[in-house]
Structure formats: C-alpha cells, structure tokens
Amino acid sequence: MTALASGPSAEPPQQGTLLLLVRHGETPTTGTVLPGRAPGLHLSERGRTQAERVAERLSGLPVDALYSSPLERACETAEPTAARTGLAVKHDDGLLECDFGEWTGAAIADLAVLPEWQTVQHSPSAFRFPGGESFPEMQARIVGALEALCGAHAGGVVVCFSHADPIKAAVAHALGTPLDLFQRIVISPGSVSAISFVEGQDPAVLMVNSTSEPLSGLRGL
C-alpha cells in the first residue's frame, strides 16, 4: 500500500535562549559616585529590597543558570534569586562594571563639569576612561560574554546580574543601536531587561528597564 503524502509539517517555533539582564540594587553611592570596580561597596537597605523583588518576579520562570559580576553589589543582588531557585551563582568577569580607571570613585558632580563628560554622554564610542576601559571594549566584552552564555545554555533561561553601562551596551547591541546613542537607554537599579536569542536570527529585545511585572510570561514569547 502506498502511504499518503503528508502535508507541510507544522514545526513549532524554535525555542530561543532567554537572557535576563539584572542591574544590581541601589547602594549608598548610587547616582552620586562612579564606584567602578572598587571593592567593598554593598547594597543599601533599599537595594536589598530591590534584590528580593527581582527574586519574587522570577517566580514561575524555569531558570537554568545564574551568573553575576564578581563585585559585591551584584553578587548580593543575586543572593535572593539563588535562594529561591536553589541554583549556585557563577561569577563571570564579562559582566563586570566598566573599568573607569582614574575616574573610579569620583563624584559625578565633579566629573560633569569636565569637557570629557560631554564626550562620555554624546560620543562614547570615542572615549576611553583615563587608565581604564573604552566604551567599545566594554561593549565587546559583555556581548562576547552573553554569546558564550547562550552557547553554554542553548534554549534555556539565564539570569545575569550586572551593572548599568554594560547592560545598556548589551541592549544597544541587540537593538542595532549605535553605541554613541546608548546613553539614551535607561537601566534603573534592580531592573530587568530581557533578550531572546535564536540561532540564525537577530536578537529580540523583549523588555528593557522593567521593575514591576512578573516575569514568568516571558518564556511563552
């Protein structure tokens, strides 16, 4: 007997790798100082509350792995999520804050009067922090780290705890936004931004700077 020819197969859409980029919670110097990579900066009470809120929002989302910048404020933000999921937090230097070099620890009000500050705000692709990292280097670093995590957890959900500028740079790259415009992206303390990666396709930015709604629905997108 000859088998009937089957019609076009209705293959389900490919499940992408979902990366959630979480900015650490507030610290006592948030918004007033460029702490950079200096050690010893911890979350404030409000920052700890924001970290708990991130963990609550992740409820119902099947998380496969947790990664964090090695700096204390990022690791502390990851702790409530680690406790809720039972997953260990792995350090990833690719998620580190930008190396501000000689500007590390400087007051933002003092920096804002420098001519170089206008370059930082309007032409960051042309700026290197004195003795530190350039913005293109920072962007290449975090984009490379996220690509590696996608390869290590293909089809999974990965939560990454990082810092404002690296997250802004990663979101700008995913959107195809020029680095010189990345300062227009706002990444608040304790916020979550979501990017979906499907092999062979451009990244899909699902969420930017979200601080309120549950995140469980992202896996159906």
Tab-separated table of C-alpha atoms in Angstrom:
chain	number	residue	atom	x	y	z
A	1	MET	CA	0.000	0.000	0.000
A	2	THR	CA	1.303	3.412	-0.877
A	3	ALA	CA	1.470	5.821	2.012
A	4	LEU	CA	-0.435	9.041	1.634
A	5	ALA	CA	1.755	12.060	1.142
A	6	SER	CA	1.816	14.199	4.217
A	7	GLY	CA	1.105	17.898	4.073
A	8	PRO	CA	3.515	20.623	5.070
A	9	SER	CA	4.943	19.970	8.519
A	10	ALA	CA	3.951	22.469	11.140
A	11	GLU	CA	7.167	22.621	13.123
A	12	PRO	CA	6.931	24.501	16.402
A	13	PRO	CA	8.894	27.722	16.554
A	14	GLN	CA	12.446	27.276	17.748
A	15	GLN	CA	12.874	27.850	21.457
A	16	GLY	CA	15.354	30.648	21.967
A	17	THR	CA	17.793	31.242	24.776
A	18	LEU	CA	16.377	33.845	27.141
A	19	LEU	CA	18.860	36.116	28.890
A	20	LEU	CA	17.616	38.324	31.708
A	21	LEU	CA	19.975	41.199	32.486
A	22	VAL	CA	19.513	42.473	36.039
A	23	ARG	CA	21.146	45.646	37.273
A	24	HIS	CA	22.261	45.402	40.869
A	25	GLY	CA	20.199	47.124	43.525
A	26	GLU	CA	20.910	50.552	44.951
A	27	THR	CA	23.981	51.256	47.057
A	28	PRO	CA	24.708	54.236	49.321
A	29	THR	CA	26.503	55.954	46.412
A	30	THR	CA	24.118	55.204	43.533
A	31	GLY	CA	23.659	58.300	41.364
A	32	THR	CA	26.369	60.329	43.098
A	33	VAL	CA	29.659	58.463	42.585
A	34	LEU	CA	31.277	56.343	39.857
A	35	PRO	CA	32.287	53.351	42.008
A	36	GLY	CA	33.575	51.317	39.095
A	37	ARG	CA	35.353	48.163	40.158
A	38	ALA	CA	36.440	49.372	43.587
A	39	PRO	CA	35.751	46.644	46.170
A	40	GLY	CA	33.744	46.956	49.344
A	41	LEU	CA	30.554	48.609	48.064
A	42	HIS	CA	27.436	46.850	49.335
A	43	LEU	CA	23.702	47.191	48.789
A	44	SER	CA	21.723	49.685	50.814
A	45	GLU	CA	18.531	48.647	52.573
A	46	ARG	CA	16.559	49.765	49.527
A	47	GLY	CA	18.924	47.800	47.319
A	48	ARG	CA	18.325	44.630	49.316
A	49	THR	CA	14.585	45.148	48.923
A	50	GLN	CA	15.057	45.516	45.173
A	51	ALA	CA	17.055	42.264	45.104
A	52	GLU	CA	14.246	40.450	46.895
A	53	ARG	CA	11.775	41.876	44.409
A	54	VAL	CA	13.762	40.500	41.477
A	55	ALA	CA	13.626	37.032	43.025
A	56	GLU	CA	9.866	37.327	43.555
A	57	ARG	CA	9.292	38.410	39.962
A	58	LEU	CA	11.162	35.366	38.662
A	59	SER	CA	8.722	33.007	40.371
A	60	GLY	CA	7.279	30.530	37.866
A	61	LEU	CA	10.051	31.054	35.315
A	62	PRO	CA	12.201	27.917	34.750
A	63	VAL	CA	15.665	29.382	35.344
A	64	ASP	CA	18.611	27.247	34.206
A	65	ALA	CA	21.587	29.244	35.440
A	66	LEU	CA	22.634	32.335	37.402
A	67	TYR	CA	25.693	34.431	36.611
A	68	SER	CA	26.971	37.581	38.275
A	69	SER	CA	29.633	40.203	38.050
A	70	PRO	CA	32.120	39.409	40.829
A	71	LEU	CA	31.553	42.782	42.530
A	72	GLU	CA	29.790	42.631	45.883
A	73	ARG	CA	26.762	44.713	44.937
A	74	ALA	CA	25.938	42.413	42.016
A	75	CYS	CA	26.532	39.217	43.985
A	76	GLU	CA	24.326	40.474	46.817
A	77	THR	CA	21.563	41.240	44.332
A	78	ALA	CA	21.784	37.658	43.072
A	79	GLU	CA	21.546	36.077	46.533
A	80	PRO	CA	17.725	36.089	46.941
A	81	THR	CA	17.294	34.584	43.476
A	82	ALA	CA	19.848	31.889	44.280
A	83	ALA	CA	17.988	31.091	47.493
A	84	ARG	CA	14.625	30.811	45.701
A	85	THR	CA	15.896	28.749	42.764
A	86	GLY	CA	18.439	26.599	44.578
A	87	LEU	CA	20.989	27.462	41.873
A	88	ALA	CA	24.561	28.482	42.553
A	89	VAL	CA	25.706	31.879	41.321
A	90	LYS	CA	28.695	31.688	38.998
A	91	HIS	CA	30.993	34.678	38.612
A	92	ASP	CA	31.620	35.957	35.087
A	93	ASP	CA	34.154	38.740	34.516
A	94	GLY	CA	32.358	39.601	31.286
A	95	LEU	CA	29.535	41.056	33.398
A	96	LEU	CA	31.835	43.405	35.327
A	97	GLU	CA	31.265	47.121	35.563
A	98	CYS	CA	33.186	49.282	33.126
A	99	ASP	CA	36.749	49.962	34.266
A	100	PHE	CA	36.645	53.691	34.974
A	101	GLY	CA	40.385	53.854	35.615
A	102	GLU	CA	41.403	57.147	37.223
A	103	TRP	CA	37.752	58.192	37.451
A	104	THR	CA	36.942	55.331	39.838
A	105	GLY	CA	35.343	56.683	42.992
A	106	ALA	CA	34.943	60.218	41.633
A	107	ALA	CA	31.831	62.244	42.383
A	108	ILE	CA	29.587	62.578	39.347
A	109	ALA	CA	29.047	66.274	40.118
A	110	ASP	CA	32.826	66.847	39.792
A	111	LEU	CA	33.043	64.870	36.569
A	112	ALA	CA	30.049	66.585	34.976
A	113	VAL	CA	31.935	69.915	34.699
A	114	LEU	CA	34.781	68.357	32.704
A	115	PRO	CA	34.806	68.743	28.903
A	116	GLU	CA	35.343	64.982	28.640
A	117	TRP	CA	31.961	64.388	30.271
A	118	GLN	CA	30.242	65.657	27.131
A	119	THR	CA	32.125	63.046	25.119
A	120	VAL	CA	31.014	60.358	27.562
A	121	GLN	CA	27.404	61.427	27.116
A	122	HIS	CA	27.272	62.176	23.379
A	123	SER	CA	30.204	60.397	21.684
A	124	PRO	CA	31.057	57.491	23.987
A	125	SER	CA	32.470	55.395	21.152
A	126	ALA	CA	35.386	57.847	21.029
A	127	PHE	CA	36.120	57.818	24.758
A	128	ARG	CA	38.474	55.807	26.913
A	129	PHE	CA	38.480	56.343	30.665
A	130	PRO	CA	41.951	57.537	31.712
A	131	GLY	CA	43.841	54.423	32.707
A	132	GLY	CA	40.743	52.312	32.132
A	133	GLU	CA	38.435	50.809	29.536
A	134	SER	CA	36.911	52.289	26.404
A	135	PHE	CA	33.192	52.016	25.745
A	136	PRO	CA	33.707	49.847	22.629
A	137	GLU	CA	35.861	47.487	24.700
A	138	MET	CA	33.200	47.302	27.382
A	139	GLN	CA	30.500	46.564	24.828
A	140	ALA	CA	32.577	43.893	23.094
A	141	ARG	CA	33.303	42.307	26.482
A	142	ILE	CA	29.713	41.935	27.626
A	143	VAL	CA	28.396	40.969	24.176
A	144	GLY	CA	31.041	38.253	23.993
A	145	ALA	CA	30.127	37.043	27.472
A	146	LEU	CA	26.433	36.841	26.609
A	147	GLU	CA	27.178	34.970	23.386
A	148	ALA	CA	29.185	32.441	25.394
A	149	LEU	CA	26.332	32.003	27.876
A	150	CYS	CA	23.919	31.423	25.001
A	151	GLY	CA	26.180	28.681	23.738
A	152	ALA	CA	26.501	27.108	27.173
A	153	HIS	CA	22.751	27.181	27.895
A	154	ALA	CA	21.125	26.929	24.466
A	155	GLY	CA	17.348	27.039	24.753
A	156	GLY	CA	17.490	27.829	28.452
A	157	VAL	CA	16.804	30.770	30.726
A	158	VAL	CA	19.849	32.533	32.157
A	159	VAL	CA	19.770	35.378	34.687
A	160	CYS	CA	22.782	37.719	34.610
A	161	PHE	CA	23.447	40.243	37.379
A	162	SER	CA	25.499	43.162	36.117
A	163	HIS	CA	25.768	46.960	36.030
A	164	ALA	CA	24.073	49.855	34.239
A	165	ASP	CA	26.567	50.706	31.491
A	166	PRO	CA	27.326	47.114	30.418
A	167	ILE	CA	23.603	46.302	30.307
A	168	LYS	CA	22.889	49.456	28.295
A	169	ALA	CA	25.662	48.499	25.876
A	170	ALA	CA	24.302	44.958	25.513
A	171	VAL	CA	20.766	46.195	24.892
A	172	ALA	CA	22.026	48.737	22.349
A	173	HIS	CA	23.908	45.992	20.502
A	174	ALA	CA	20.847	43.736	20.450
A	175	LEU	CA	18.697	46.587	19.131
A	176	GLY	CA	21.250	47.566	16.489
A	177	THR	CA	21.527	50.985	18.120
A	178	PRO	CA	24.839	52.823	17.569
A	179	LEU	CA	26.996	52.934	20.689
A	180	ASP	CA	27.001	56.734	20.526
A	181	LEU	CA	23.265	56.640	21.320
A	182	PHE	CA	23.393	54.073	24.107
A	183	GLN	CA	23.155	56.735	26.826
A	184	ARG	CA	19.512	57.188	25.799
A	185	ILE	CA	18.751	53.770	27.304
A	186	VAL	CA	17.809	53.886	30.993
A	187	ILE	CA	18.704	50.954	33.240
A	188	SER	CA	17.499	51.521	36.812
A	189	PRO	CA	18.733	49.754	39.957
A	190	GLY	CA	17.012	46.390	40.369
A	191	SER	CA	15.583	46.499	36.844
A	192	VAL	CA	15.345	43.577	34.424
A	193	SER	CA	15.938	43.668	30.673
A	194	ALA	CA	15.221	40.579	28.556
A	195	ILE	CA	16.799	39.490	25.278
A	196	SER	CA	15.876	36.341	23.350
A	197	PHE	CA	18.477	34.689	21.124
A	198	VAL	CA	17.539	32.185	18.420
A	199	GLU	CA	20.354	30.719	16.347
A	200	GLY	CA	20.442	32.187	12.855
A	201	GLN	CA	18.200	35.124	13.773
A	202	ASP	CA	18.739	38.630	15.081
A	203	PRO	CA	18.285	39.068	18.837
A	204	ALA	CA	14.828	40.046	20.042
A	205	VAL	CA	14.659	42.597	22.859
A	206	LEU	CA	11.569	41.658	24.856
A	207	MET	CA	11.837	44.043	27.779
A	208	VAL	CA	14.001	46.970	28.923
A	209	ASN	CA	14.309	48.505	32.410
A	210	SER	CA	11.340	46.619	33.839
A	211	THR	CA	10.858	46.955	37.599
A	212	SER	CA	7.363	45.686	38.355
A	213	GLU	CA	5.537	42.942	36.468
A	214	PRO	CA	6.009	39.168	36.933
A	215	LEU	CA	8.495	37.620	34.518
A	216	SER	CA	7.003	34.143	34.146
A	217	GLY	CA	5.192	35.096	30.941
A	218	LEU	CA	8.450	35.753	29.094
A	219	ARG	CA	9.001	32.076	28.387
A	220	GLY	CA	5.894	31.927	26.235
A	221	LEU	CA	7.119	34.741	23.986
